[in-house]
GROMACS .gro file of N, CA and C in nm:
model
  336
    1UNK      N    1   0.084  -0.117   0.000
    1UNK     CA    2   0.000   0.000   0.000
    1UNK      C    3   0.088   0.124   0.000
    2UNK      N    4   0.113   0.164  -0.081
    2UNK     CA    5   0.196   0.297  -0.146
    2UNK      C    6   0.154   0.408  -0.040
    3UNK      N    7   0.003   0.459  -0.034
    3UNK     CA    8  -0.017   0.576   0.046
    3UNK      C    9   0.029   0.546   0.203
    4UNK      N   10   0.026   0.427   0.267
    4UNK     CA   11   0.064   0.343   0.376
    4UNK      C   12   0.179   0.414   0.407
    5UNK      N   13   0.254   0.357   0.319
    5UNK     CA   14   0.428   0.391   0.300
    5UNK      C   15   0.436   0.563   0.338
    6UNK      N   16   0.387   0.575   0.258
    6UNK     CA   17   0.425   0.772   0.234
    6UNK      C   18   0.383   0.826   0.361
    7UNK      N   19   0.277   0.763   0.408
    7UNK     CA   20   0.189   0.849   0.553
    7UNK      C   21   0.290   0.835   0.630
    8UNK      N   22   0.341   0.688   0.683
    8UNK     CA   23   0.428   0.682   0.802
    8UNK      C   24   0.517   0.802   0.847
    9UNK      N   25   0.593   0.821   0.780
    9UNK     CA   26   0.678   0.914   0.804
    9UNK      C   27   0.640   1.080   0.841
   10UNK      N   28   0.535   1.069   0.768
   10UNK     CA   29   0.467   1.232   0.775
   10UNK      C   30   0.376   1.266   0.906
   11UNK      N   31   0.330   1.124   0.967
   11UNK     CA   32   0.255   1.207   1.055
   11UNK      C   33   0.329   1.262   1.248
   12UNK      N   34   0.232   1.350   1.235
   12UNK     CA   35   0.326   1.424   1.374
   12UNK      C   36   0.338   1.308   1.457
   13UNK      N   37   0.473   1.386   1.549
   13UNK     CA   38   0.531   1.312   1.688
   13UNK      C   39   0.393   1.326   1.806
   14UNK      N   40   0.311   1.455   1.760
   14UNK     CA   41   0.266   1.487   1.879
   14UNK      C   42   0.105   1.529   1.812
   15UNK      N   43  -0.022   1.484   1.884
   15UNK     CA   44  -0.150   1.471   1.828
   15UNK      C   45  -0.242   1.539   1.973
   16UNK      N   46  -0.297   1.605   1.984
   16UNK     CA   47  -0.390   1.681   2.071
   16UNK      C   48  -0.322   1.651   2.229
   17UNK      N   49  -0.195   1.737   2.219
   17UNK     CA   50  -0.098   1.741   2.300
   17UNK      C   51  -0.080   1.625   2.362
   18UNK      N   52  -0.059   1.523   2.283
   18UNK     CA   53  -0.021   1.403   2.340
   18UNK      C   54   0.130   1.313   2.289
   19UNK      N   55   0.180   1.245   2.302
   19UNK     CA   56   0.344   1.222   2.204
   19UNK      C   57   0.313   1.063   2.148
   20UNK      N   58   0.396   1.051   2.025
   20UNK     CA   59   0.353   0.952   1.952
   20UNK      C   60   0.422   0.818   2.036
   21UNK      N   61   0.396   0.705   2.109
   21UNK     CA   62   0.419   0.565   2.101
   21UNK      C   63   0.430   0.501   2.034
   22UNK      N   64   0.525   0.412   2.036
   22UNK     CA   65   0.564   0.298   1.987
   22UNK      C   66   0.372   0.183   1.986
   23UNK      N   67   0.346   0.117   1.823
   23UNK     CA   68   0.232   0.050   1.870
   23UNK      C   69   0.324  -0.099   1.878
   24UNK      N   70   0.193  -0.154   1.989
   24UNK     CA   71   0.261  -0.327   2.018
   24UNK      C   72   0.163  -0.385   1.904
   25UNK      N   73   0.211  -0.495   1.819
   25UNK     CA   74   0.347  -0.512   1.795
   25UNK      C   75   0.384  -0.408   1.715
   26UNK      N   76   0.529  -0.324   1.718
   26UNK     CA   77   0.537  -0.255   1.609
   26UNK      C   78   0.477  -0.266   1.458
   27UNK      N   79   0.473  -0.180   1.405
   27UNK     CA   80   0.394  -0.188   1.264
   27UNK      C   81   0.413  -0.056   1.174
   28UNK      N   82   0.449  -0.053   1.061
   28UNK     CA   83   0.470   0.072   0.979
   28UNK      C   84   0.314   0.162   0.926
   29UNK      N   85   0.213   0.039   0.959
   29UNK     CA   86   0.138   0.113   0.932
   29UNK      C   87   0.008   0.128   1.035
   30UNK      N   88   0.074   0.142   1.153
   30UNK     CA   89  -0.021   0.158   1.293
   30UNK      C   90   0.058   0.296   1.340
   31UNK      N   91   0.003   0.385   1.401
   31UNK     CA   92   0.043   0.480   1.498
   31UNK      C   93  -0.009   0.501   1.579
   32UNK      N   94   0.002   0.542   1.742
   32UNK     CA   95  -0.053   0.542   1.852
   32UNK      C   96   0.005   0.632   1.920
   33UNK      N   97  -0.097   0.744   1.974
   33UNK     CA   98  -0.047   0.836   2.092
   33UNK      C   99  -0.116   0.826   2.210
   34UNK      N  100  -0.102   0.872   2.284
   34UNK     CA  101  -0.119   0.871   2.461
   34UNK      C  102  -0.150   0.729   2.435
   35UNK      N  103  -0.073   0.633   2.479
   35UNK     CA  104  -0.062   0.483   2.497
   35UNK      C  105  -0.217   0.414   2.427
   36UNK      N  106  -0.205   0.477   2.274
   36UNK     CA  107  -0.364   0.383   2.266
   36UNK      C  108  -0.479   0.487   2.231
   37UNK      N  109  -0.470   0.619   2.328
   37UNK     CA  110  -0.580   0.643   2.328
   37UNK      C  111  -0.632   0.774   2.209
   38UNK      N  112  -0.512   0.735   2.086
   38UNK     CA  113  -0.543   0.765   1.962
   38UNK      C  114  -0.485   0.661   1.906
   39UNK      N  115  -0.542   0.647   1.795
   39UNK     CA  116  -0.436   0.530   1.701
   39UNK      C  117  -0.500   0.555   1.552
   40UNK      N  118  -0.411   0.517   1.485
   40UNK     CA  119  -0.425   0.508   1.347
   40UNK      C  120  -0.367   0.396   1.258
   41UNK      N  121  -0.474   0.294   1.178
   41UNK     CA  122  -0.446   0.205   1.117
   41UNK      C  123  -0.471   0.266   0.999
   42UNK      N  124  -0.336   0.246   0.850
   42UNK     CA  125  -0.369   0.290   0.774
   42UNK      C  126  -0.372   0.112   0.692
   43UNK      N  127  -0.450   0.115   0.588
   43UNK     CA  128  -0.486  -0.007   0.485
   43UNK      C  129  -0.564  -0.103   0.562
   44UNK      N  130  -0.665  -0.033   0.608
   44UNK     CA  131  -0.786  -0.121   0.692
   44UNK      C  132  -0.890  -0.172   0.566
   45UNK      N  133  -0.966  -0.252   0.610
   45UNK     CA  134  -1.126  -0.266   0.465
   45UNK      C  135  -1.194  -0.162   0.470
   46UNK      N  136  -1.277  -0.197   0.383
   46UNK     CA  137  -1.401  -0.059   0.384
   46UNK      C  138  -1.466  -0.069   0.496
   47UNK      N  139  -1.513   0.004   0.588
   47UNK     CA  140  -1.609  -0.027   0.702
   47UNK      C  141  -1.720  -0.074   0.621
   48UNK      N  142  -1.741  -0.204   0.672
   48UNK     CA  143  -1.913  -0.327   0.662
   48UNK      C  144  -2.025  -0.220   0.708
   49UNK      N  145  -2.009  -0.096   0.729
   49UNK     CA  146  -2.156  -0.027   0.771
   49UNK      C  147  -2.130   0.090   0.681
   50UNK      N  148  -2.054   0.091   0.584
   50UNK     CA  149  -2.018   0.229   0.533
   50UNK      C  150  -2.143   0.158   0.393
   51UNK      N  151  -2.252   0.248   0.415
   51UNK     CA  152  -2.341   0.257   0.254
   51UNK      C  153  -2.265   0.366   0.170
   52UNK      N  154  -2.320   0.334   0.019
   52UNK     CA  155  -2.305   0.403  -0.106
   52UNK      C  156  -2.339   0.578  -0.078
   53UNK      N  157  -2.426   0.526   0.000
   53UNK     CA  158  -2.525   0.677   0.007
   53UNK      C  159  -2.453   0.768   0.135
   54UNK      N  160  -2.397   0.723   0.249
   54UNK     CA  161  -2.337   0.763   0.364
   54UNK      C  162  -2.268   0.899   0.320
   55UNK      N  163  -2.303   1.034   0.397
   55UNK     CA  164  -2.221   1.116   0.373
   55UNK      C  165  -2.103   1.110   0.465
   56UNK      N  166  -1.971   1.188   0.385
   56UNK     CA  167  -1.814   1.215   0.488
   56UNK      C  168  -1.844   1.344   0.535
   57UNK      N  169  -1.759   1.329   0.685
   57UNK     CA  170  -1.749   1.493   0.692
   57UNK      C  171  -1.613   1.519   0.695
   58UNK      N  172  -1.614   1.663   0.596
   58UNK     CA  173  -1.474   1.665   0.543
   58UNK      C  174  -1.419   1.735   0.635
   59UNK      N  175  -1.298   1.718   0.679
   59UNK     CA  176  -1.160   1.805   0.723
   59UNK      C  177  -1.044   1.831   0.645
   60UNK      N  178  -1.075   1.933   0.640
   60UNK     CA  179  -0.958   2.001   0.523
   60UNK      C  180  -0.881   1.908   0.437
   61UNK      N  181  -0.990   1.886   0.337
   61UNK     CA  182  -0.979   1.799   0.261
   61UNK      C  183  -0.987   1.622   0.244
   62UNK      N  184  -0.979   1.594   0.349
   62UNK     CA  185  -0.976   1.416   0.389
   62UNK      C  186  -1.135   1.430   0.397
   63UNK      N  187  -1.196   1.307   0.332
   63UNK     CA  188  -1.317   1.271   0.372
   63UNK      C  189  -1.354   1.168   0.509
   64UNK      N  190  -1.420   1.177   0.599
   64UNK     CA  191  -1.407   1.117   0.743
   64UNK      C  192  -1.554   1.021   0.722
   65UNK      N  193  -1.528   0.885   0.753
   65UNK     CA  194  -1.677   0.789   0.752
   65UNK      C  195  -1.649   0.798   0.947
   66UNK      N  196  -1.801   0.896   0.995
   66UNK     CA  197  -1.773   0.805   1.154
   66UNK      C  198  -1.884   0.673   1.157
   67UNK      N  199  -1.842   0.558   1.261
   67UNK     CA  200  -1.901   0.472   1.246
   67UNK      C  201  -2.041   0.484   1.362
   68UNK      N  202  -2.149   0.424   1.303
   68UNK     CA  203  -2.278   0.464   1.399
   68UNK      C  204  -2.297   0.373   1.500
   69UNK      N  205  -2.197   0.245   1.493
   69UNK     CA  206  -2.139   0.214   1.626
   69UNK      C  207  -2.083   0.263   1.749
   70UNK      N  208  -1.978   0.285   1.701
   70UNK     CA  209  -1.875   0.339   1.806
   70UNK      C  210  -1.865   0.472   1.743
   71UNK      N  211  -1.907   0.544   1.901
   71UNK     CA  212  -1.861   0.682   1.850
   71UNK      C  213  -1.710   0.750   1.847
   72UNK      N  214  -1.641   0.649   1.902
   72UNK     CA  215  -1.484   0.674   1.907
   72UNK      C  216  -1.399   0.642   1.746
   73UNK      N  217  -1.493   0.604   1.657
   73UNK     CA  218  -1.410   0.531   1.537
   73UNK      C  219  -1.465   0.636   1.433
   74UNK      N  220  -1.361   0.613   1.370
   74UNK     CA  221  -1.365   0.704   1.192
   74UNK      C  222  -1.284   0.655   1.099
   75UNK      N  223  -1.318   0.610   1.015
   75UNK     CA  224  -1.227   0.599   0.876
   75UNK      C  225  -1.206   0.684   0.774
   76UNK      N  226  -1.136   0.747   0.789
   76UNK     CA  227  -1.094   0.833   0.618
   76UNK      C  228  -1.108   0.740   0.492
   77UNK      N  229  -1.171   0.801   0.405
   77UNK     CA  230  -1.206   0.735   0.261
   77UNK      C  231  -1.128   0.814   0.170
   78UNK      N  232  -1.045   0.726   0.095
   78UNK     CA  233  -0.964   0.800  -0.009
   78UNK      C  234  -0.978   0.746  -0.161
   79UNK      N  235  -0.900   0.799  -0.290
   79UNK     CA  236  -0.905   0.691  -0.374
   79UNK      C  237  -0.814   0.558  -0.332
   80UNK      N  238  -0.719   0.548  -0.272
   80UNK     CA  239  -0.624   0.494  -0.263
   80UNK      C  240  -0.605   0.391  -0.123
   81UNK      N  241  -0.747   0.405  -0.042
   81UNK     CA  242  -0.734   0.312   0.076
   81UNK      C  243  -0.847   0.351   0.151
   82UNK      N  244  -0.854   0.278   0.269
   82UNK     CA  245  -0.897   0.345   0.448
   82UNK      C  246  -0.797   0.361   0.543
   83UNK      N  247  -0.799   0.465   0.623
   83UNK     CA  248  -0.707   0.415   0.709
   83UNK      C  249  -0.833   0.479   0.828
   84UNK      N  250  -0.812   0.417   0.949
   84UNK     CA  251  -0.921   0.417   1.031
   84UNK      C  252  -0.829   0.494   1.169
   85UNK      N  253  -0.940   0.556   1.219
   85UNK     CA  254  -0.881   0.628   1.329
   85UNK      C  255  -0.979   0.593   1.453
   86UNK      N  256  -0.935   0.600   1.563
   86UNK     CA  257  -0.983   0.520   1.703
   86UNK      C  258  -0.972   0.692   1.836
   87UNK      N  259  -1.010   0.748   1.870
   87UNK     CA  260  -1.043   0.886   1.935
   87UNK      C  261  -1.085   0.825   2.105
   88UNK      N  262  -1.001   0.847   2.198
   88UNK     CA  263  -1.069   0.837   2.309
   88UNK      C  264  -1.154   0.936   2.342
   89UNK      N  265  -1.251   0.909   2.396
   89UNK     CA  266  -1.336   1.065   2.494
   89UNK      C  267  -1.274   1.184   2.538
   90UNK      N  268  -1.135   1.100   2.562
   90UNK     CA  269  -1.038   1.177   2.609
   90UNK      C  270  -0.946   1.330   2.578
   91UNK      N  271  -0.978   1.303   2.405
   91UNK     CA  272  -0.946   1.391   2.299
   91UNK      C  273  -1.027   1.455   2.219
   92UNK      N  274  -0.986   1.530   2.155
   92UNK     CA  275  -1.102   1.617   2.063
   92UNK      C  276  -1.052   1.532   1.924
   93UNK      N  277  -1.185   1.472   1.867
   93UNK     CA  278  -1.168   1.373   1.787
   93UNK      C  279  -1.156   1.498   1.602
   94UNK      N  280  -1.202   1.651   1.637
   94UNK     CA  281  -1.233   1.696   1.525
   94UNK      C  282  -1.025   1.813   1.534
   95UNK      N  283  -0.992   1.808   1.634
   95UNK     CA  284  -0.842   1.861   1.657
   95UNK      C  285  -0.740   1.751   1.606
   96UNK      N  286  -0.771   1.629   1.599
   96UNK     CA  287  -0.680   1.514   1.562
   96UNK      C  288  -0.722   1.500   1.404
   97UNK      N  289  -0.822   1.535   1.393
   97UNK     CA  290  -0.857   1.497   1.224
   97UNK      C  291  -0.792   1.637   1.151
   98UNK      N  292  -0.788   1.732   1.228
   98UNK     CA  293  -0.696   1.870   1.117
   98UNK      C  294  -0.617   1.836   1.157
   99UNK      N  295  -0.526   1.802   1.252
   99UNK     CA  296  -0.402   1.785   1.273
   99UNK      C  297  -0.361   1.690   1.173
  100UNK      N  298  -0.436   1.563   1.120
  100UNK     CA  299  -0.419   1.456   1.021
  100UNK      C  300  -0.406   1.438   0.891
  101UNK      N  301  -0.522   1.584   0.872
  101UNK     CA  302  -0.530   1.637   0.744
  101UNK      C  303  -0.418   1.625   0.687
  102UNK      N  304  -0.320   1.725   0.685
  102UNK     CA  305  -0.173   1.786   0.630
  102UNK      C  306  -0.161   1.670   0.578
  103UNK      N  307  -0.089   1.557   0.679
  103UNK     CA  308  -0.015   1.431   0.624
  103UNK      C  309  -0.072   1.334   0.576
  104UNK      N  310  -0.189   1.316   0.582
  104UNK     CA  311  -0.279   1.253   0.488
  104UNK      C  312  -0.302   1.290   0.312
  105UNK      N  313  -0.340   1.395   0.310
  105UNK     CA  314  -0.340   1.489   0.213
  105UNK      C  315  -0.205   1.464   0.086
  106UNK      N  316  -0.082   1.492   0.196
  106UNK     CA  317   0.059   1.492   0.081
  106UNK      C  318   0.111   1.319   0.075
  107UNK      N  319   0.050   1.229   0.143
  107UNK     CA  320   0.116   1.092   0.157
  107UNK      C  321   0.074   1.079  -0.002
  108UNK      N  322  -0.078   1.097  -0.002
  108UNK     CA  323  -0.181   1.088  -0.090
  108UNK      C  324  -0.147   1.130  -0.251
  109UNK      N  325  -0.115   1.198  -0.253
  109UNK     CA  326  -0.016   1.286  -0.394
  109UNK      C  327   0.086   1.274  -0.398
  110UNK      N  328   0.184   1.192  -0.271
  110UNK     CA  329   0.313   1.139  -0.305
  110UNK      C  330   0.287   0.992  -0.361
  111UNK      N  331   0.176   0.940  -0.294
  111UNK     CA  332   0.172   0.791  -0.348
  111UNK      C  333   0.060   0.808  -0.509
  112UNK      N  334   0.034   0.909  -0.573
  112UNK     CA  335  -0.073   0.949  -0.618
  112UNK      C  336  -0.083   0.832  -0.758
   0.00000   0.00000   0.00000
């Protein structure tokens, strides 16, 4: 997964003043801050509840699927993948998605 590749490197050390962790088991395409209580899997499936018809809500530019499960989960929809994001209560789930934007955005046109 090309956009996979390109994201790793780009996204911040530090996400709604929290610092990036190491995820168990390591993985190039997992990231995790405050131990967990953000994370990001990039080259997930399509979310099984995501319909044709479902609107995104956009953040500067990334389209966001939240799931009507869990209100802690979101997947970004791209041409090129999902990568799913996990938000504790703990955080402001709409401060982590602009913060995400940027490096989402250029992984995206580097892997284009």
């Amino acid at each position: 997964m090309a956009m996979c590749t390109k994201l790793a490197p780009l996204l911040p050390n530090t996400l709604d003043h929290t610092q990036r962790t190491e995820s168990t088991p390591p993985s190039p395409f997992v990231a995790v801050w405050d131990s967990g209580a953000i994370a990001l899997r990039c080259g997930v499936p399509r979310p099984a509840d995501m319909a044709a018809t479902d609107q995104l809500s956009e953040v500067n530019g990334v389209g966001w699927f939240p799931s009507p499960d869990r209100p802690t989960l979101y997947t970004a929809v791209t041409d090129q993948g999902y990568i799913e994001l996990t938000v504790s209560r703990a955080h402001s789930p709409a401060t982590v998605m602009v913060d995400l934007a940027t490096p989402i955005v250029k992984a995206l046109s580097q892997a284009g």
